[in-house]
Amino acid sequence: MRVLVVYGSKRGGTAGIARMVGGALRGAGIDAEVRSGDEAEGVAGYDAVVVGGALYSSRWHRHARRFVKRHAAKLRDKPV
């Protein structure tokens, strides 16, 4: 199984959590890749996607929000 862990982080806290999630998945024998939402190119080739983002002023971080909007159609076909 191949999993993409994608995040949006302003000060690094969410990025750190995303790296920990990726590490835990790898520790369980899962091929996991961790990318910022502004760096991740898509979801093709992944079996599942984990998306995390910090909240600022009741809004999800823009990198996570934009990633989900860009790839919404393909995310519907994968466990998220």
PDB file of N, CA and C in Angstrom:
ATOM      1  N   MET A   1       0.847  -1.176   0.000  1.00  0.00           N
ATOM      2  CA  MET A   1       0.000   0.000   0.000  1.00  0.00           C
ATOM      3  C   MET A   1       0.890   1.236   0.000  1.00  0.00           C
ATOM      4  N   ARG A   2       0.476   2.229  -0.773  1.00  0.00           N
ATOM      5  CA  ARG A   2       1.214   3.493  -0.864  1.00  0.00           C
ATOM      6  C   ARG A   2       0.291   4.623  -0.415  1.00  0.00           C
ATOM      7  N   VAL A   3       0.765   5.430   0.548  1.00  0.00           N
ATOM      8  CA  VAL A   3      -0.056   6.484   1.149  1.00  0.00           C
ATOM      9  C   VAL A   3       0.653   7.826   1.017  1.00  0.00           C
ATOM     10  N   LEU A   4      -0.114   8.843   0.633  1.00  0.00           N
ATOM     11  CA  LEU A   4       0.376  10.217   0.605  1.00  0.00           C
ATOM     12  C   LEU A   4      -0.134  10.927   1.850  1.00  0.00           C
ATOM     13  N   VAL A   5       0.784  11.508   2.607  1.00  0.00           N
ATOM     14  CA  VAL A   5       0.430  12.342   3.758  1.00  0.00           C
ATOM     15  C   VAL A   5       0.720  13.771   3.332  1.00  0.00           C
ATOM     16  N   VAL A   6      -0.333  14.575   3.216  1.00  0.00           N
ATOM     17  CA  VAL A   6      -0.182  15.943   2.728  1.00  0.00           C
ATOM     18  C   VAL A   6      -0.669  16.903   3.808  1.00  0.00           C
ATOM     19  N   TYR A   7      -0.010  18.047   3.925  1.00  0.00           N
ATOM     20  CA  TYR A   7      -0.322  18.957   5.026  1.00  0.00           C
ATOM     21  C   TYR A   7      -0.204  20.414   4.602  1.00  0.00           C
ATOM     22  N   GLY A   8      -0.798  21.269   5.401  1.00  0.00           N
ATOM     23  CA  GLY A   8      -0.620  22.713   5.302  1.00  0.00           C
ATOM     24  C   GLY A   8      -0.200  23.213   6.670  1.00  0.00           C
ATOM     25  N   SER A   9       0.922  23.907   6.748  1.00  0.00           N
ATOM     26  CA  SER A   9       1.474  24.313   8.035  1.00  0.00           C
ATOM     27  C   SER A   9       2.100  25.696   7.934  1.00  0.00           C
ATOM     28  N   LYS A  10       1.789  26.552   8.880  1.00  0.00           N
ATOM     29  CA  LYS A  10       2.348  27.908   8.881  1.00  0.00           C
ATOM     30  C   LYS A  10       3.631  27.982   9.700  1.00  0.00           C
ATOM     31  N   ARG A  11       3.591  27.422  10.887  1.00  0.00           N
ATOM     32  CA  ARG A  11       4.738  27.533  11.795  1.00  0.00           C
ATOM     33  C   ARG A  11       5.480  26.220  12.015  1.00  0.00           C
ATOM     34  N   GLY A  12       5.052  25.157  11.351  1.00  0.00           N
ATOM     35  CA  GLY A  12       5.783  23.900  11.430  1.00  0.00           C
ATOM     36  C   GLY A  12       5.179  22.836  12.317  1.00  0.00           C
ATOM     37  N   GLY A  13       4.193  23.186  13.133  1.00  0.00           N
ATOM     38  CA  GLY A  13       3.593  22.192  14.018  1.00  0.00           C
ATOM     39  C   GLY A  13       2.884  21.085  13.260  1.00  0.00           C
ATOM     40  N   THR A  14       2.058  21.461  12.308  1.00  0.00           N
ATOM     41  CA  THR A  14       1.329  20.468  11.517  1.00  0.00           C
ATOM     42  C   THR A  14       2.290  19.675  10.645  1.00  0.00           C
ATOM     43  N   ALA A  15       3.335  20.317  10.144  1.00  0.00           N
ATOM     44  CA  ALA A  15       4.345  19.607   9.353  1.00  0.00           C
ATOM     45  C   ALA A  15       5.002  18.522  10.199  1.00  0.00           C
ATOM     46  N   GLY A  16       5.307  18.842  11.448  1.00  0.00           N
ATOM     47  CA  GLY A  16       5.908  17.857  12.345  1.00  0.00           C
ATOM     48  C   GLY A  16       4.986  16.684  12.607  1.00  0.00           C
ATOM     49  N   ILE A  17       3.714  16.966  12.797  1.00  0.00           N
ATOM     50  CA  ILE A  17       2.741  15.891  13.014  1.00  0.00           C
ATOM     51  C   ILE A  17       2.628  15.038  11.756  1.00  0.00           C
ATOM     52  N   ALA A  18       2.615  15.666  10.584  1.00  0.00           N
ATOM     53  CA  ALA A  18       2.544  14.914   9.327  1.00  0.00           C
ATOM     54  C   ALA A  18       3.751  13.988   9.185  1.00  0.00           C
ATOM     55  N   ARG A  19       4.928  14.472   9.554  1.00  0.00           N
ATOM     56  CA  ARG A  19       6.128  13.614   9.496  1.00  0.00           C
ATOM     57  C   ARG A  19       6.009  12.443  10.470  1.00  0.00           C
ATOM     58  N   MET A  20       5.431  12.693  11.648  1.00  0.00           N
ATOM     59  CA  MET A  20       5.232  11.597  12.610  1.00  0.00           C
ATOM     60  C   MET A  20       4.238  10.572  12.072  1.00  0.00           C
ATOM     61  N   VAL A  21       3.165  11.034  11.447  1.00  0.00           N
ATOM     62  CA  VAL A  21       2.187  10.115  10.844  1.00  0.00           C
ATOM     63  C   VAL A  21       2.871   9.284   9.759  1.00  0.00           C
ATOM     64  N   GLY A  22       3.644   9.945   8.905  1.00  0.00           N
ATOM     65  CA  GLY A  22       4.378   9.223   7.872  1.00  0.00           C
ATOM     66  C   GLY A  22       5.331   8.196   8.456  1.00  0.00           C
ATOM     67  N   GLY A  23       6.023   8.567   9.520  1.00  0.00           N
ATOM     68  CA  GLY A  23       6.938   7.636  10.184  1.00  0.00           C
ATOM     69  C   GLY A  23       6.221   6.449  10.788  1.00  0.00           C
ATOM     70  N   ALA A  24       5.060   6.689  11.382  1.00  0.00           N
ATOM     71  CA  ALA A  24       4.278   5.597  11.966  1.00  0.00           C
ATOM     72  C   ALA A  24       3.786   4.647  10.874  1.00  0.00           C
ATOM     73  N   LEU A  25       3.367   5.207   9.750  1.00  0.00           N
ATOM     74  CA  LEU A  25       2.932   4.356   8.637  1.00  0.00           C
ATOM     75  C   LEU A  25       4.094   3.518   8.116  1.00  0.00           C
ATOM     76  N   ARG A  26       5.256   4.137   7.967  1.00  0.00           N
ATOM     77  CA  ARG A  26       6.439   3.390   7.512  1.00  0.00           C
ATOM     78  C   ARG A  26       6.808   2.297   8.508  1.00  0.00           C
ATOM     79  N   GLY A  27       6.677   2.617   9.796  1.00  0.00           N
ATOM     80  CA  GLY A  27       6.962   1.627  10.832  1.00  0.00           C
ATOM     81  C   GLY A  27       6.037   0.426  10.767  1.00  0.00           C
ATOM     82  N   ALA A  28       4.849   0.634  10.206  1.00  0.00           N
ATOM     83  CA  ALA A  28       3.882  -0.456  10.044  1.00  0.00           C
ATOM     84  C   ALA A  28       4.048  -1.155   8.692  1.00  0.00           C
ATOM     85  N   GLY A  29       5.107  -0.797   7.966  1.00  0.00           N
ATOM     86  CA  GLY A  29       5.388  -1.447   6.694  1.00  0.00           C
ATOM     87  C   GLY A  29       4.668  -0.847   5.495  1.00  0.00           C
ATOM     88  N   ILE A  30       4.128   0.357   5.654  1.00  0.00           N
ATOM     89  CA  ILE A  30       3.403   1.028   4.573  1.00  0.00           C
ATOM     90  C   ILE A  30       4.330   2.040   3.907  1.00  0.00           C
ATOM     91  N   ASP A  31       4.305   2.083   2.594  1.00  0.00           N
ATOM     92  CA  ASP A  31       5.093   3.054   1.830  1.00  0.00           C
ATOM     93  C   ASP A  31       4.385   4.400   1.927  1.00  0.00           C
ATOM     94  N   ALA A  32       4.939   5.331   2.699  1.00  0.00           N
ATOM     95  CA  ALA A  32       4.302   6.631   2.927  1.00  0.00           C
ATOM     96  C   ALA A  32       5.214   7.755   2.467  1.00  0.00           C
ATOM     97  N   GLU A  33       4.619   8.725   1.801  1.00  0.00           N
ATOM     98  CA  GLU A  33       5.337   9.915   1.353  1.00  0.00           C
ATOM     99  C   GLU A  33       4.676  11.127   1.999  1.00  0.00           C
ATOM    100  N   VAL A  34       5.477  12.033   2.558  1.00  0.00           N
ATOM    101  CA  VAL A  34       4.964  13.227   3.241  1.00  0.00           C
ATOM    102  C   VAL A  34       5.323  14.449   2.401  1.00  0.00           C
ATOM    103  N   ARG A  35       4.289  15.264   2.069  1.00  0.00           N
ATOM    104  CA  ARG A  35       4.498  16.453   1.248  1.00  0.00           C
ATOM    105  C   ARG A  35       3.606  17.591   1.720  1.00  0.00           C
ATOM    106  N   SER A  36       4.099  18.799   1.572  1.00  0.00           N
ATOM    107  CA  SER A  36       3.270  19.979   1.801  1.00  0.00           C
ATOM    108  C   SER A  36       2.230  20.057   0.681  1.00  0.00           C
ATOM    109  N   GLY A  37       1.067  20.594   0.986  1.00  0.00           N
ATOM    110  CA  GLY A  37       0.017  20.708  -0.016  1.00  0.00           C
ATOM    111  C   GLY A  37       0.412  21.523  -1.226  1.00  0.00           C
ATOM    112  N   ASP A  38       1.334  22.461  -1.061  1.00  0.00           N
ATOM    113  CA  ASP A  38       1.767  23.255  -2.213  1.00  0.00           C
ATOM    114  C   ASP A  38       2.845  22.547  -3.025  1.00  0.00           C
ATOM    115  N   GLU A  39       3.404  21.449  -2.500  1.00  0.00           N
ATOM    116  CA  GLU A  39       4.437  20.687  -3.210  1.00  0.00           C
ATOM    117  C   GLU A  39       3.895  19.412  -3.836  1.00  0.00           C
ATOM    118  N   ALA A  40       2.850  18.851  -3.251  1.00  0.00           N
ATOM    119  CA  ALA A  40       2.302  17.584  -3.736  1.00  0.00           C
ATOM    120  C   ALA A  40       1.669  17.802  -5.109  1.00  0.00           C
ATOM    121  N   GLU A  41       2.044  16.959  -6.061  1.00  0.00           N
ATOM    122  CA  GLU A  41       1.585  17.150  -7.438  1.00  0.00           C
ATOM    123  C   GLU A  41       0.266  16.467  -7.745  1.00  0.00           C
ATOM    124  N   GLY A  42      -0.114  15.498  -6.968  1.00  0.00           N
ATOM    125  CA  GLY A  42      -1.366  14.799  -7.237  1.00  0.00           C
ATOM    126  C   GLY A  42      -1.483  13.546  -6.413  1.00  0.00           C
ATOM    127  N   VAL A  43      -2.535  12.785  -6.672  1.00  0.00           N
ATOM    128  CA  VAL A  43      -2.801  11.588  -5.884  1.00  0.00           C
ATOM    129  C   VAL A  43      -2.668  10.306  -6.701  1.00  0.00           C
ATOM    130  N   ALA A  44      -2.330  10.437  -7.986  1.00  0.00           N
ATOM    131  CA  ALA A  44      -2.135   9.255  -8.823  1.00  0.00           C
ATOM    132  C   ALA A  44      -1.001   8.410  -8.252  1.00  0.00           C
ATOM    133  N   GLY A  45      -1.205   7.117  -8.226  1.00  0.00           N
ATOM    134  CA  GLY A  45      -0.185   6.210  -7.719  1.00  0.00           C
ATOM    135  C   GLY A  45      -0.261   5.950  -6.232  1.00  0.00           C
ATOM    136  N   TYR A  46      -1.185   6.601  -5.544  1.00  0.00           N
ATOM    137  CA  TYR A  46      -1.367   6.389  -4.105  1.00  0.00           C
ATOM    138  C   TYR A  46      -2.666   5.634  -3.867  1.00  0.00           C
ATOM    139  N   ASP A  47      -2.647   4.756  -2.880  1.00  0.00           N
ATOM    140  CA  ASP A  47      -3.842   3.988  -2.530  1.00  0.00           C
ATOM    141  C   ASP A  47      -4.730   4.723  -1.543  1.00  0.00           C
ATOM    142  N   ALA A  48      -4.147   5.623  -0.764  1.00  0.00           N
ATOM    143  CA  ALA A  48      -4.889   6.393   0.239  1.00  0.00           C
ATOM    144  C   ALA A  48      -4.171   7.716   0.465  1.00  0.00           C
ATOM    145  N   VAL A  49      -4.908   8.679   1.018  1.00  0.00           N
ATOM    146  CA  VAL A  49      -4.351  10.008   1.269  1.00  0.00           C
ATOM    147  C   VAL A  49      -4.759  10.455   2.666  1.00  0.00           C
ATOM    148  N   VAL A  50      -3.793  10.988   3.412  1.00  0.00           N
ATOM    149  CA  VAL A  50      -4.051  11.614   4.709  1.00  0.00           C
ATOM    150  C   VAL A  50      -3.822  13.105   4.503  1.00  0.00           C
ATOM    151  N   VAL A  51      -4.805  13.935   4.866  1.00  0.00           N
ATOM    152  CA  VAL A  51      -4.679  15.383   4.697  1.00  0.00           C
ATOM    153  C   VAL A  51      -4.819  16.047   6.055  1.00  0.00           C
ATOM    154  N   GLY A  52      -3.872  16.911   6.392  1.00  0.00           N
ATOM    155  CA  GLY A  52      -3.939  17.656   7.644  1.00  0.00           C
ATOM    156  C   GLY A  52      -3.589  19.110   7.410  1.00  0.00           C
ATOM    157  N   GLY A  53      -4.206  19.960   8.183  1.00  0.00           N
ATOM    158  CA  GLY A  53      -3.907  21.376   8.047  1.00  0.00           C
ATOM    159  C   GLY A  53      -4.218  22.123   9.322  1.00  0.00           C
ATOM    160  N   ALA A  54      -3.408  23.108   9.595  1.00  0.00           N
ATOM    161  CA  ALA A  54      -3.631  23.956  10.761  1.00  0.00           C
ATOM    162  C   ALA A  54      -4.857  24.831  10.522  1.00  0.00           C
ATOM    163  N   LEU A  55      -5.481  25.258  11.609  1.00  0.00           N
ATOM    164  CA  LEU A  55      -6.608  26.187  11.531  1.00  0.00           C
ATOM    165  C   LEU A  55      -6.157  27.567  11.964  1.00  0.00           C
ATOM    166  N   TYR A  56      -6.496  28.563  11.160  1.00  0.00           N
ATOM    167  CA  TYR A  56      -6.218  29.958  11.478  1.00  0.00           C
ATOM    168  C   TYR A  56      -7.485  30.755  11.209  1.00  0.00           C
ATOM    169  N   SER A  57      -7.960  31.466  12.220  1.00  0.00           N
ATOM    170  CA  SER A  57      -9.183  32.269  12.079  1.00  0.00           C
ATOM    171  C   SER A  57     -10.326  31.432  11.514  1.00  0.00           C
ATOM    172  N   SER A  58     -10.473  30.222  12.047  1.00  0.00           N
ATOM    173  CA  SER A  58     -11.541  29.292  11.647  1.00  0.00           C
ATOM    174  C   SER A  58     -11.435  28.829  10.194  1.00  0.00           C
ATOM    175  N   ARG A  59     -10.262  28.956   9.603  1.00  0.00           N
ATOM    176  CA  ARG A  59     -10.052  28.479   8.228  1.00  0.00           C
ATOM    177  C   ARG A  59      -8.896  27.497   8.207  1.00  0.00           C
ATOM    178  N   TRP A  60      -9.070  26.478   7.384  1.00  0.00           N
ATOM    179  CA  TRP A  60      -8.030  25.481   7.188  1.00  0.00           C
ATOM    180  C   TRP A  60      -6.876  26.123   6.429  1.00  0.00           C
ATOM    181  N   HIS A  61      -5.653  25.732   6.718  1.00  0.00           N
ATOM    182  CA  HIS A  61      -4.482  26.303   6.051  1.00  0.00           C
ATOM    183  C   HIS A  61      -4.641  26.214   4.532  1.00  0.00           C
ATOM    184  N   ARG A  62      -4.261  27.270   3.834  1.00  0.00           N
ATOM    185  CA  ARG A  62      -4.507  27.362   2.392  1.00  0.00           C
ATOM    186  C   ARG A  62      -3.867  26.239   1.584  1.00  0.00           C
ATOM    187  N   HIS A  63      -2.698  25.744   1.981  1.00  0.00           N
ATOM    188  CA  HIS A  63      -2.063  24.679   1.200  1.00  0.00           C
ATOM    189  C   HIS A  63      -2.884  23.397   1.255  1.00  0.00           C
ATOM    190  N   ALA A  64      -3.413  23.057   2.412  1.00  0.00           N
ATOM    191  CA  ALA A  64      -4.270  21.872   2.527  1.00  0.00           C
ATOM    192  C   ALA A  64      -5.579  22.105   1.775  1.00  0.00           C
ATOM    193  N   ARG A  65      -6.175  23.265   1.982  1.00  0.00           N
ATOM    194  CA  ARG A  65      -7.459  23.592   1.348  1.00  0.00           C
ATOM    195  C   ARG A  65      -7.339  23.567  -0.181  1.00  0.00           C
ATOM    196  N   ARG A  66      -6.321  24.182  -0.711  1.00  0.00           N
ATOM    197  CA  ARG A  66      -6.141  24.228  -2.170  1.00  0.00           C
ATOM    198  C   ARG A  66      -5.820  22.855  -2.753  1.00  0.00           C
ATOM    199  N   PHE A  67      -5.033  22.057  -2.019  1.00  0.00           N
ATOM    200  CA  PHE A  67      -4.739  20.701  -2.486  1.00  0.00           C
ATOM    201  C   PHE A  67      -6.033  19.912  -2.641  1.00  0.00           C
ATOM    202  N   VAL A  68      -6.889  19.968  -1.628  1.00  0.00           N
ATOM    203  CA  VAL A  68      -8.152  19.224  -1.681  1.00  0.00           C
ATOM    204  C   VAL A  68      -9.026  19.735  -2.827  1.00  0.00           C
ATOM    205  N   LYS A  69      -9.095  21.030  -3.015  1.00  0.00           N
ATOM    206  CA  LYS A  69      -9.898  21.580  -4.120  1.00  0.00           C
ATOM    207  C   LYS A  69      -9.357  21.138  -5.479  1.00  0.00           C
ATOM    208  N   ARG A  70      -8.036  21.193  -5.652  1.00  0.00           N
ATOM    209  CA  ARG A  70      -7.427  20.816  -6.942  1.00  0.00           C
ATOM    210  C   ARG A  70      -7.668  19.358  -7.291  1.00  0.00           C
ATOM    211  N   HIS A  71      -7.683  18.503  -6.278  1.00  0.00           N
ATOM    212  CA  HIS A  71      -7.735  17.059  -6.517  1.00  0.00           C
ATOM    213  C   HIS A  71      -9.032  16.421  -6.025  1.00  0.00           C
ATOM    214  N   ALA A  72     -10.063  17.218  -5.831  1.00  0.00           N
ATOM    215  CA  ALA A  72     -11.322  16.729  -5.247  1.00  0.00           C
ATOM    216  C   ALA A  72     -11.888  15.529  -5.999  1.00  0.00           C
ATOM    217  N   ALA A  73     -11.915  15.573  -7.304  1.00  0.00           N
ATOM    218  CA  ALA A  73     -12.511  14.482  -8.082  1.00  0.00           C
ATOM    219  C   ALA A  73     -11.771  13.167  -7.857  1.00  0.00           C
ATOM    220  N   LYS A  74     -10.457  13.206  -7.862  1.00  0.00           N
ATOM    221  CA  LYS A  74      -9.676  11.976  -7.676  1.00  0.00           C
ATOM    222  C   LYS A  74      -9.676  11.519  -6.225  1.00  0.00           C
ATOM    223  N   LEU A  75      -9.797  12.457  -5.282  1.00  0.00           N
ATOM    224  CA  LEU A  75      -9.849  12.077  -3.868  1.00  0.00           C
ATOM    225  C   LEU A  75     -11.127  11.310  -3.548  1.00  0.00           C
ATOM    226  N   ARG A  76     -12.184  11.540  -4.309  1.00  0.00           N
ATOM    227  CA  ARG A  76     -13.449  10.828  -4.074  1.00  0.00           C
ATOM    228  C   ARG A  76     -13.309   9.324  -4.282  1.00  0.00           C
ATOM    229  N   ASP A  77     -12.307   8.916  -5.050  1.00  0.00           N
ATOM    230  CA  ASP A  77     -12.106   7.501  -5.359  1.00  0.00           C
ATOM    231  C   ASP A  77     -11.103   6.818  -4.439  1.00  0.00           C
ATOM    232  N   LYS A  78     -10.622   7.534  -3.420  1.00  0.00           N
ATOM    233  CA  LYS A  78      -9.599   6.983  -2.525  1.00  0.00           C
ATOM    234  C   LYS A  78     -10.013   7.141  -1.073  1.00  0.00           C
ATOM    235  N   PRO A  79      -9.527   6.259  -0.206  1.00  0.00           N
ATOM    236  CA  PRO A  79      -9.720   6.503   1.231  1.00  0.00           C
ATOM    237  C   PRO A  79      -8.935   7.752   1.628  1.00  0.00           C
ATOM    238  N   VAL A  80      -9.610   8.684   2.291  1.00  0.00           N
ATOM    239  CA  VAL A  80      -8.979   9.933   2.731  1.00  0.00           C
ATOM    240  C   VAL A  80      -9.152  10.048   4.226  1.00  0.00           C
TER     241      VAL A  80
END
